[in-house]
Coordinates of C-alpha atoms in Angstrom, one line a residue:
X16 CA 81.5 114.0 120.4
X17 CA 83.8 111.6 122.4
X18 CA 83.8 107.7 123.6
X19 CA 83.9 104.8 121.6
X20 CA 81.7 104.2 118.9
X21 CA 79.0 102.3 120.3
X22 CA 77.8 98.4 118.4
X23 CA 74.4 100.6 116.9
X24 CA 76.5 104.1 115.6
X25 CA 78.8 101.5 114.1
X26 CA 76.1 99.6 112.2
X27 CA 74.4 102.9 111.3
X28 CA 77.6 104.5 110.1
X29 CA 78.9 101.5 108.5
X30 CA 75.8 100.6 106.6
X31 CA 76.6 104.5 105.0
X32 CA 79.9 103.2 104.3
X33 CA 79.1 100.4 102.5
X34 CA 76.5 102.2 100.2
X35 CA 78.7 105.0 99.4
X36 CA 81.6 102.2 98.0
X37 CA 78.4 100.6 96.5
X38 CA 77.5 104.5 94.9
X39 CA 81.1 104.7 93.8
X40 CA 81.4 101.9 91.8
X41 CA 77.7 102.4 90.0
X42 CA 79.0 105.6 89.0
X43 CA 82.7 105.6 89.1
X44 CA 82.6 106.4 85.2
X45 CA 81.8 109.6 86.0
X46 CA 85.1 110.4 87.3
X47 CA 87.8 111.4 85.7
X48 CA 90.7 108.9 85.5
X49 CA 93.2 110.5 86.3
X50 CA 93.3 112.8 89.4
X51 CA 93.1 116.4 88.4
X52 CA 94.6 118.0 91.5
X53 CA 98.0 120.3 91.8
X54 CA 100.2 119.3 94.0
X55 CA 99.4 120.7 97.4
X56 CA 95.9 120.6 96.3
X57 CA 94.8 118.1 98.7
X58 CA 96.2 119.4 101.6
X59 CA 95.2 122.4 101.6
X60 CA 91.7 121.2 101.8
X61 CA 93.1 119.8 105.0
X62 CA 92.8 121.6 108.5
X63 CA 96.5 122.4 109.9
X64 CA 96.2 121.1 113.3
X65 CA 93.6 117.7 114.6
X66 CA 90.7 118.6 116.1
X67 CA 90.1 118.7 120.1
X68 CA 86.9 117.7 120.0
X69 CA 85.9 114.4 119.0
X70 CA 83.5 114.8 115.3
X71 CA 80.5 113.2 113.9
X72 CA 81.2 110.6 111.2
X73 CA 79.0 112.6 108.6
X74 CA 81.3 115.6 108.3
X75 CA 84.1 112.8 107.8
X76 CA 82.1 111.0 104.9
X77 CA 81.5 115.0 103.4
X78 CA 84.9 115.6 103.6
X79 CA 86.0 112.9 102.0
X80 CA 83.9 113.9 98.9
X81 CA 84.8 117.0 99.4
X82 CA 88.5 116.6 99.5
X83 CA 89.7 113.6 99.3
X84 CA 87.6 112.1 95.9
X85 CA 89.2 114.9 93.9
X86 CA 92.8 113.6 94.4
X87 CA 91.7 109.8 93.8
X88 CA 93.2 108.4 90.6
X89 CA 90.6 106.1 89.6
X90 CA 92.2 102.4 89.8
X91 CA 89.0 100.3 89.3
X92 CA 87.6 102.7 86.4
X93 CA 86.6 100.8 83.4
X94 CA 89.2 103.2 81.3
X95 CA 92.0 102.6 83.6
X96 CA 94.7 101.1 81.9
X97 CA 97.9 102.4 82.9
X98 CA 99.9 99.8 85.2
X99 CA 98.8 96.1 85.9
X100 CA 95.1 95.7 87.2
X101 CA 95.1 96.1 90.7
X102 CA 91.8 94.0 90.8
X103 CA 89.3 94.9 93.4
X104 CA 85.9 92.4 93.9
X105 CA 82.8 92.5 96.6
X106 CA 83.4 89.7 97.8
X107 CA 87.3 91.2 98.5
X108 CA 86.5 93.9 100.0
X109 CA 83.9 92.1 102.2
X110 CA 86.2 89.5 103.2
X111 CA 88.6 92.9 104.3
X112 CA 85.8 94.2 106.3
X113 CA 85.9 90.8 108.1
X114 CA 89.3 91.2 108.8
X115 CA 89.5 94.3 109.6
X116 CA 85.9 93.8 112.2
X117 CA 88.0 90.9 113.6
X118 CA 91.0 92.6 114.6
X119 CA 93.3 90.1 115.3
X120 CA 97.1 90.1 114.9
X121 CA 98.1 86.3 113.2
X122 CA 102.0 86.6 113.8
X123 CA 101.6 83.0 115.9
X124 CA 99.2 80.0 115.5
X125 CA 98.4 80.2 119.5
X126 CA 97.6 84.1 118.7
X127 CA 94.8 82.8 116.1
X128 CA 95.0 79.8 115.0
X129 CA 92.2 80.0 112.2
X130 CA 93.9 82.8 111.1
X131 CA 97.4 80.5 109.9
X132 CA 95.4 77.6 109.0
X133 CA 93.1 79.3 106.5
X134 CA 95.8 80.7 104.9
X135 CA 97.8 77.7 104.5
X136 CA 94.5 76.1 103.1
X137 CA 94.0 78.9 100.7
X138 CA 97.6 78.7 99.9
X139 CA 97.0 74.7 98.8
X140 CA 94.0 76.0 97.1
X141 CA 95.7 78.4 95.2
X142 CA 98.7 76.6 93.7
X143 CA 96.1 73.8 92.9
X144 CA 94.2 76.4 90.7
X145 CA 97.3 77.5 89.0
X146 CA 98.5 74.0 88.6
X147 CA 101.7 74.7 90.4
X148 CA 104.0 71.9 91.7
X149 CA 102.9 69.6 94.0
X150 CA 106.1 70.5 96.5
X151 CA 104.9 74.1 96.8
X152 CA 102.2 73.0 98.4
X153 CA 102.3 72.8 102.8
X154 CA 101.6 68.6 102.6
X155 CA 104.9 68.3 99.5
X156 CA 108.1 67.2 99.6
X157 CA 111.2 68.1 98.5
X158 CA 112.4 67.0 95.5
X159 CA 113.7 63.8 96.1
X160 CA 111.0 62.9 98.6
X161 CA 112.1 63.6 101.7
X162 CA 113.4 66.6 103.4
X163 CA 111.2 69.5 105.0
X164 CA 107.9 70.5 103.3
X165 CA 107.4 73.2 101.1
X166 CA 104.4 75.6 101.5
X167 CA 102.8 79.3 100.6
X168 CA 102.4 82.6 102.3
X169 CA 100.6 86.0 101.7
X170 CA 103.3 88.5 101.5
X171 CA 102.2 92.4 101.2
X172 CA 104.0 92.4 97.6
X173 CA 106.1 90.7 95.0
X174 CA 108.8 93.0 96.1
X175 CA 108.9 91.5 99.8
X176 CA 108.4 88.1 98.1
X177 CA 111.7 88.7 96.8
X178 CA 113.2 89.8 99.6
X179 CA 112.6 87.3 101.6
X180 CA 113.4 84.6 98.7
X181 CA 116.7 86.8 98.8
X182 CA 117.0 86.0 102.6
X183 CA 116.3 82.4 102.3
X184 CA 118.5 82.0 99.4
X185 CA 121.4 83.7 101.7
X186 CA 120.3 81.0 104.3
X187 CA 121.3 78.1 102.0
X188 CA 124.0 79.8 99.8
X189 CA 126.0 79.7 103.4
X190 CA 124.6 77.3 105.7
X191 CA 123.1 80.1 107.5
X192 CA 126.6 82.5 108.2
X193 CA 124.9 85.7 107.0
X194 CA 122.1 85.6 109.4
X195 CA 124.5 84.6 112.1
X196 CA 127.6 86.4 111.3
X197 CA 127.1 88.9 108.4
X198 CA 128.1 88.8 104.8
X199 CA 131.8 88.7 104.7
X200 CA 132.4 88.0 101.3
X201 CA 131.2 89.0 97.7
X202 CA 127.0 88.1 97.1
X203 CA 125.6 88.0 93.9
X204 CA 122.2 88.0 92.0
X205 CA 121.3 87.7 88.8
X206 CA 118.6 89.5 86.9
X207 CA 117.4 90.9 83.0
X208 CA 117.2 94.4 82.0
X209 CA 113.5 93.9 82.2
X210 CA 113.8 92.5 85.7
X211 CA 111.5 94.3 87.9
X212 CA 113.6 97.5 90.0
X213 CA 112.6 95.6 93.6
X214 CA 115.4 93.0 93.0
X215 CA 118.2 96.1 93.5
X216 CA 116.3 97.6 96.2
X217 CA 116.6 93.8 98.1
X218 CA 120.3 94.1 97.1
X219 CA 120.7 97.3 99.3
X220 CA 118.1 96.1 102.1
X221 CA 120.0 92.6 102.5
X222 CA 123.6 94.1 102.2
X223 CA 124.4 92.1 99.1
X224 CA 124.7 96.2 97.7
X225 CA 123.2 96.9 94.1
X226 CA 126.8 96.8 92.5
X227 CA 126.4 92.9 93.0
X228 CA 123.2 92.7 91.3
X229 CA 124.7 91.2 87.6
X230 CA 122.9 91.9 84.7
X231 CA 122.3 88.9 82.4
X232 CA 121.8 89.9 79.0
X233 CA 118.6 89.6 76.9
X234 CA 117.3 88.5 73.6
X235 CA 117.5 91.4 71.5
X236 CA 114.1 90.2 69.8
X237 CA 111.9 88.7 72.6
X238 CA 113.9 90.3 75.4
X239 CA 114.1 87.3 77.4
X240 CA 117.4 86.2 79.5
X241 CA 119.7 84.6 77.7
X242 CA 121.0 81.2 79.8
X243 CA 123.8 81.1 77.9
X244 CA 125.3 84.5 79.2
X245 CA 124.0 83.7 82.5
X246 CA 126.1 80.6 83.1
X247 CA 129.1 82.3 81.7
X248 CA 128.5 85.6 84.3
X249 CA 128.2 82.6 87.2
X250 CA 131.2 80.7 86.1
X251 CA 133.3 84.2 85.9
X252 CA 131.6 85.4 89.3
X253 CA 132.3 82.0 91.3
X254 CA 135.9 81.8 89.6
X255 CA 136.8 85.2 91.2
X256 CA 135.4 84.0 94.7
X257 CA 132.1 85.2 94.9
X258 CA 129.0 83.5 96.8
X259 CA 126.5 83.3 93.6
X260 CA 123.0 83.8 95.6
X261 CA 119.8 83.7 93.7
X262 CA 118.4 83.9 89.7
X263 CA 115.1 85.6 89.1
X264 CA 113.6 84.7 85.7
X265 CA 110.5 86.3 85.2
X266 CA 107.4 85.5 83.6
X267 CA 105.8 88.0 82.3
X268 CA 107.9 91.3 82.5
X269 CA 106.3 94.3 83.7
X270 CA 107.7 96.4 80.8
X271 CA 106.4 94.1 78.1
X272 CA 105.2 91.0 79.6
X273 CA 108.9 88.9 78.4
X274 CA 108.4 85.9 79.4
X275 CA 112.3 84.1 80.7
X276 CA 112.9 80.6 79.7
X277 CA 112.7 79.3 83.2
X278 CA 113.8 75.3 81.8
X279 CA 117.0 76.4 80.4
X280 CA 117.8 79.6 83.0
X281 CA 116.9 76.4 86.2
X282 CA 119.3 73.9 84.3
X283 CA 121.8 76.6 84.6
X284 CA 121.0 76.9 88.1
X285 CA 121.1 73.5 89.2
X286 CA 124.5 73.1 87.4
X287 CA 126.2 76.5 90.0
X288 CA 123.8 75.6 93.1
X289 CA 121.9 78.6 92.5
X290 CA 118.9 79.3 94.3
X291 CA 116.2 79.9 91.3
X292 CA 113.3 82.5 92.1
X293 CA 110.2 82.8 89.7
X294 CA 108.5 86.2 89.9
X295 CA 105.0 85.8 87.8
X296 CA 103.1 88.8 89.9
X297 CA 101.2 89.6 87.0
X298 CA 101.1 86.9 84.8
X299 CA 100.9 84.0 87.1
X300 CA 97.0 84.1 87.8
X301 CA 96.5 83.2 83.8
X302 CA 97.3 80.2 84.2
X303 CA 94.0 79.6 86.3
X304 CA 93.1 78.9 82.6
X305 CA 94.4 75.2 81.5
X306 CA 95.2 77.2 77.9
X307 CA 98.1 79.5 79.9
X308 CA 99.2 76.6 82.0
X309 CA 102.9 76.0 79.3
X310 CA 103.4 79.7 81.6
X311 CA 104.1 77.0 84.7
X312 CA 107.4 75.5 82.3
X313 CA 110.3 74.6 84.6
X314 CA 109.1 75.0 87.9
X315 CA 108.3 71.5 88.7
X316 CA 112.4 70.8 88.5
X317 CA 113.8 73.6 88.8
X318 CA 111.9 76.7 91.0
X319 CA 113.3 77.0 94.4
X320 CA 110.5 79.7 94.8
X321 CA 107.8 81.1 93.3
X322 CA 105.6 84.8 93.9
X323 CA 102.3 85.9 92.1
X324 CA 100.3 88.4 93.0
X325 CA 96.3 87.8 93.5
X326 CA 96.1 92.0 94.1
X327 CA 96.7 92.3 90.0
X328 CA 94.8 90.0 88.2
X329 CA 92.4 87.5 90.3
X330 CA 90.4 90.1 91.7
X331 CA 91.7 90.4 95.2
X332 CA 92.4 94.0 96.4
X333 CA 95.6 95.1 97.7
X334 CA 97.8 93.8 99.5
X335 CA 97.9 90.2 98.6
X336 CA 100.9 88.5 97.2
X337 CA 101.4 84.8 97.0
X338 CA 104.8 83.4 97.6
X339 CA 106.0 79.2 97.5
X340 CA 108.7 77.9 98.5
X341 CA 109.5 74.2 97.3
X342 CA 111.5 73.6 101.1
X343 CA 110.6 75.7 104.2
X344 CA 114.1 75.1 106.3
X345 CA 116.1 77.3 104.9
X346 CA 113.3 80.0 104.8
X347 CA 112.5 80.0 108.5
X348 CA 116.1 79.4 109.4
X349 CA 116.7 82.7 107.7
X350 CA 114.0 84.4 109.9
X351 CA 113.0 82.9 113.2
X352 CA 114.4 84.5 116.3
X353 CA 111.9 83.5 119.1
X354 CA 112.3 85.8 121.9
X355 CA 110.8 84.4 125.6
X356 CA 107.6 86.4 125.0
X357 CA 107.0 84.6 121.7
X358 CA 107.2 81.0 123.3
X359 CA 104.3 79.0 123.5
X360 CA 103.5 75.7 124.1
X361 CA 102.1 74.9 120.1
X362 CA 105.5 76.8 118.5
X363 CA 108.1 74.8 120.8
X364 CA 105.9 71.8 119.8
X365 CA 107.1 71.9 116.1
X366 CA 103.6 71.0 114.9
X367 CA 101.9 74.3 113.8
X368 CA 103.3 77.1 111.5
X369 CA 104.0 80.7 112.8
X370 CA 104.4 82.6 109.4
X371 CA 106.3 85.5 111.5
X372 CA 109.1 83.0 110.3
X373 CA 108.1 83.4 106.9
X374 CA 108.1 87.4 106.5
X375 CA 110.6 90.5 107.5
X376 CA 108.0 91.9 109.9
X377 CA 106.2 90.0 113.2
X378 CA 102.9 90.9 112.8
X379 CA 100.6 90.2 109.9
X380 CA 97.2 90.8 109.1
X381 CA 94.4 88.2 108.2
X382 CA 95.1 88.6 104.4
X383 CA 93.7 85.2 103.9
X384 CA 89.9 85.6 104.2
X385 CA 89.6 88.7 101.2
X386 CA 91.4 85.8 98.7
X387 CA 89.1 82.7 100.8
X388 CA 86.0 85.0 99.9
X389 CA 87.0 85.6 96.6
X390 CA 87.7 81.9 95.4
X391 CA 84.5 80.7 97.2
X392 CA 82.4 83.6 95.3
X393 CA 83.7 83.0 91.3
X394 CA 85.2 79.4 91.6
X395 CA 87.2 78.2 89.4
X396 CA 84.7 78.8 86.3
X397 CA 84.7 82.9 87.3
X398 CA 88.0 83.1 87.9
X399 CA 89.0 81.8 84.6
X400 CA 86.2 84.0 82.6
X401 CA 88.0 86.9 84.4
X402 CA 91.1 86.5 83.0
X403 CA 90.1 85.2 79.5
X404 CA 88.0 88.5 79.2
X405 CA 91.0 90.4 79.6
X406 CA 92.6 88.4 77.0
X407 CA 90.0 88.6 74.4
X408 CA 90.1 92.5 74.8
X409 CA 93.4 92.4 74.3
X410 CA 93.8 90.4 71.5
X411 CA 91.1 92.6 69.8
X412 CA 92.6 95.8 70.6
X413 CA 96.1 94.2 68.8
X414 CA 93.7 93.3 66.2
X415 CA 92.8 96.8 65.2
X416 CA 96.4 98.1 66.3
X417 CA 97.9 95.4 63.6
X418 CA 95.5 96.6 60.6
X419 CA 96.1 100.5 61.1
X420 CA 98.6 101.6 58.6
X421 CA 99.4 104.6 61.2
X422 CA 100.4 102.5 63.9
X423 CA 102.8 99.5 64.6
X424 CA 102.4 96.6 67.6
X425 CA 105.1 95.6 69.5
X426 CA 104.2 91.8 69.5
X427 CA 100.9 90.0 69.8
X428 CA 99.8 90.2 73.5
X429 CA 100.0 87.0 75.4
X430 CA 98.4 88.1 78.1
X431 CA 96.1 91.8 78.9
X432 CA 98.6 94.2 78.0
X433 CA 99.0 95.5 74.7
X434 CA 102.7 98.1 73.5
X435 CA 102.3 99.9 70.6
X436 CA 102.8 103.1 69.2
X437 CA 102.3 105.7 65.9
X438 CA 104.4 104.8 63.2
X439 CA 105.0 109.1 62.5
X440 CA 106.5 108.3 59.7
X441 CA 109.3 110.6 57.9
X442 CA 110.3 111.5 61.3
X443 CA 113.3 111.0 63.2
X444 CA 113.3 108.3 66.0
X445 CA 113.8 110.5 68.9
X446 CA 111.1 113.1 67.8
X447 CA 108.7 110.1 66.9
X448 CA 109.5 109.0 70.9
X449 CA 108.7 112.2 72.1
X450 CA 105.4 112.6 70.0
X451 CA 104.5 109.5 71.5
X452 CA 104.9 110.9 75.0
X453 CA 103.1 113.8 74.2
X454 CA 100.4 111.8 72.8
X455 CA 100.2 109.5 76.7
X456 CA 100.4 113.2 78.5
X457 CA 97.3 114.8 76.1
X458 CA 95.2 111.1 76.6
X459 CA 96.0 111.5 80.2
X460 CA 95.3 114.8 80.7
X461 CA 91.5 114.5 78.6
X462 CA 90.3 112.4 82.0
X463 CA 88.6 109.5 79.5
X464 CA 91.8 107.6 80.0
X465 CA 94.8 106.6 81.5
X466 CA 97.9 104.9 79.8
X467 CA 101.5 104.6 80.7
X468 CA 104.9 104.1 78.1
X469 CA 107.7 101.9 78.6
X470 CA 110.9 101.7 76.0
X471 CA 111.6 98.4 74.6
X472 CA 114.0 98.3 71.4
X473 CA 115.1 101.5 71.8
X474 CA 111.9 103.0 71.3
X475 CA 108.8 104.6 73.3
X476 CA 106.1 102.6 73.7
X477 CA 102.5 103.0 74.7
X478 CA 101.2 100.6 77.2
X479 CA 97.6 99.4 77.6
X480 CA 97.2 97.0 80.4
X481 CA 93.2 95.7 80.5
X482 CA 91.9 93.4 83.4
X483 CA 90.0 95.3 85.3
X484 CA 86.8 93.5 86.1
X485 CA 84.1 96.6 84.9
X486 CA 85.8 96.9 81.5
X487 CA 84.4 95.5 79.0
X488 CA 84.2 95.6 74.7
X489 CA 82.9 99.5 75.2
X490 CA 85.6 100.7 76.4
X491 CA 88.6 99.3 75.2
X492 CA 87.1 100.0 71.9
X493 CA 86.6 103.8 72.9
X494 CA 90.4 104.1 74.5
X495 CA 91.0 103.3 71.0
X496 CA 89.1 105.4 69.4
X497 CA 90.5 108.4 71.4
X498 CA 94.2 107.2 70.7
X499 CA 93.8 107.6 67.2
X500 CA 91.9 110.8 67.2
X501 CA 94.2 112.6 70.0
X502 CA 97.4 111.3 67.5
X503 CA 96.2 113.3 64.4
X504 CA 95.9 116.7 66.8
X505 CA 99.8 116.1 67.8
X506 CA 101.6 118.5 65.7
X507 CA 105.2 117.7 64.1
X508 CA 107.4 119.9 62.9
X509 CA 110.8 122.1 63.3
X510 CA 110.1 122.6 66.7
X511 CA 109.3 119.5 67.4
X512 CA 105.6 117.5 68.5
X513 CA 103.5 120.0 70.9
X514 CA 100.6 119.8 73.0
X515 CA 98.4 122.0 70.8
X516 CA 95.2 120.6 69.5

């Protein structure tokens, strides 16, 4: 077999391909949640060398049964509740298929120009939803009024949202000398402990160097940054002759969902100059619901930028990650190099937006029509019974947690994720963690479930995230179930908890 695939093999093929996604969610139950494979497993199912001979699409769609299925770990199963959602919808996926059937590359407005303005749109949409400042959005202003407009973009991830909040921050920090010259002298960021790990990686990538990354300290209670410690770490930094950079308060840690207090941390940076950045990746899409809208504190005076992440928790699959900014300038002035083959007649203009300005790479895919499908399918009404749902479960899974004598909750939820762990009592703290690890790796292992731990207060804790939009009462009720069976068959003693039922 060779050539092209012709128009009529692609709808014949295609329409296979869209029943057997349509087969896999009807009975993705059925699967295990966690792959089962050894490592090496997959490959090996996998010829050495590529084929000569061009193949039929069939043996592709057997194979990937075949091969491929039995090293999927299960991220839309109903019992999946390891990491943050990573929310996948019809109309998503469908809006995808679009993009992917349209093929074009959206670095320029001349090279599409539908493809920047429905994303600026959706953009304007989105931060309406969430309620988010009104200079976020690509018609704002800054905050006195005047100055260059803010606006959104889809990033691949909150970890490039960062990055490139990073880069912008630089951009101000020193009227633009570190995209023109280098850094010369001493950068610095500020994070938590419960900061997410992609603000070091940015320090390596942007040559600020992880040593420069300064940890603020954190309640000891709600493990939120402490402002107080932050403006002293500034003052100290600044008074030995370092560039103070950029702040990154979080709302909603992934660890434990710690939530910063983003009024006091921005009046600390508006006293040094700092650039503030809000990551909200997971939490930020609850406050599509009015009740979650106090999550949105402190950005309307204070947020220089702003990233959530559609991908988790609004039912748009991967990758899509919103990021503000409350002034474009020093965002594109950190980022635009237009070579001769880039000009155009609509960039030199000035009128239109070209987000290759607004990202580390120059091509970008048409991310915007999965999340335009996906708000024009639920509307605001289905949006917000998504994420209430999740809440509800969680609450009620917190509920049950809380009146079990054998087990303690780390803190109501706020949001869908719920820490706890067994209370194994008589038995010293370090054992106790590591009977709670056994007890993830046995729940794990069984297929029915997946959970990760974090360690919060100096002790392990099980994390169970729920948001997934084919989980319902049923199963959150059976994960629980399971937890407190699979805890009685971990054994304590001398030797310490084992595996042995």
């Amino acid at each position: 077999m060779s050539g092209h695939m012709t128009p009529d093999e692609f709808r014949r093929y295609g329409k296979q391909v869209i029943d057997w996604i349509a087969d896999y969610h009807e009975k993705i139950e059925s699967y295990p949640v966690l792959s089962q494979v050894q490592p090496g497993e997959v490959a090996a199912g996998l010829p050495d060398h590529p084929p000569e001979q061009g193949e039929g699409f069939d043996t592709l769609l057997a194979d990937l049964d075949r091969v491929i299925m039995p090293g999927i770990t299960h991220w839309q199963h109903p019992d999946f509740f390891a990491y943050f959602p990573s929310n996948v919808s019809g109309p998503a996926i469908l809006g995808d298929l679009l993009s992917a059937g349209i093929g074009i590359q959206g670095m320029l407005w001349a090279t599409s120009p539908a493809c920047t303005e429905l994303e600026t749109r959706v953009l304007d949409w989105l931060a309406e939803l969430l309620d988010l400042p009104a200079r976020f959005r690509s018609d704002g202003r800054g905050r006195d009024g005047a100055g260059t407009a803010g606006g959104g973009v889809i990033q691949d991830s909150a970890s490039s949202a960062c990055l490139v909040a990073i880069l912008a921050a630089l951009e101000r920090a020193g009227g633009g000398t570190a995209a023109r010259e280098g850094i010369a002298r001493r950068h610095t960021l500020y994070v938590s402990s419960q900061t997410h790990s992609s603000l070091e990686k940015a320090a390596r990538i942007t040559g600020i160097g992880a040593a420069n990354v300064r940890v603020v300290d954190v309640d000891p209670v709600t493990l939120a940054m402490d402002p107080a410690h932050l403006d002293a770490l500034l003052a100290q930094d600044a008074a030995a002759g370092a560039v103070p950079v950029l702040v990154c308060a979080t709302v909603g840690t992934t660890s434990t969902t710690a939530i910063d207090p983003v009024p006091e941390i921005g009046a600390v940076c508006r006293e040094h100059g700092v650039w503030l950045h809000v990551d909200a990746a997971y939490a930020g899409a609850a406050a599509v619901c009015p009740e979650f809208r106090w999550i949105n504190a402190g950005l309307e005076e204070y947020a220089d930028s702003y990233a959530t992440n559609p991908h988790k928790w609004l039912l748009t699959n991967f990758d899509c990650t919103a990021l503000w900014v409350a002034d474009r300038e020093p965002l594109i002035g950190a980022l635009s190099i237009l070579p001769e083959y880039l000009r155009n007649t609509a960039t030199t203009s000035g009128e239109v937006i070209d987000y290759r300005d607004w990202q580390i790479s120059l091509g970008r895919r048409f991310r915007a029509l999965k999340l335009w499908s996906v708000i024009r399918w639920y509307g605001a009404e289905g949006l917000r019974e998504h994420i209430r749902t999740g809440v509800r479960l969680a609450r009620e899974l917190a509920g049950w947690i809380r009146d079990d004598p054998d087990f303690e909750l780390f803190e109501d939820p706020r949001f869908g994720l719920v820490c706890f762990r067994p209370r194994w009592e008589g038995v010293p703290d370090e054992e106790a963690d590591t009977a709670t690890l056994v007890l993830m790796e046995r729940l794990n292992a069984s297929g029915d479930l997946y959970l990760t731990h974090t360690k919060a207060r100096g002790r392990v804790l099980l994390r169970l995230a729920i948001g997934g939009p084919a989980t319902g009462d049923r199963h959150v009720r059976a994960a629980w179930e399971r937890i407190r069976q699979e805890s009685g068959q971990v054994r304590l003693g001398d030797g310490g908890p084992d595996m042995r039922g």
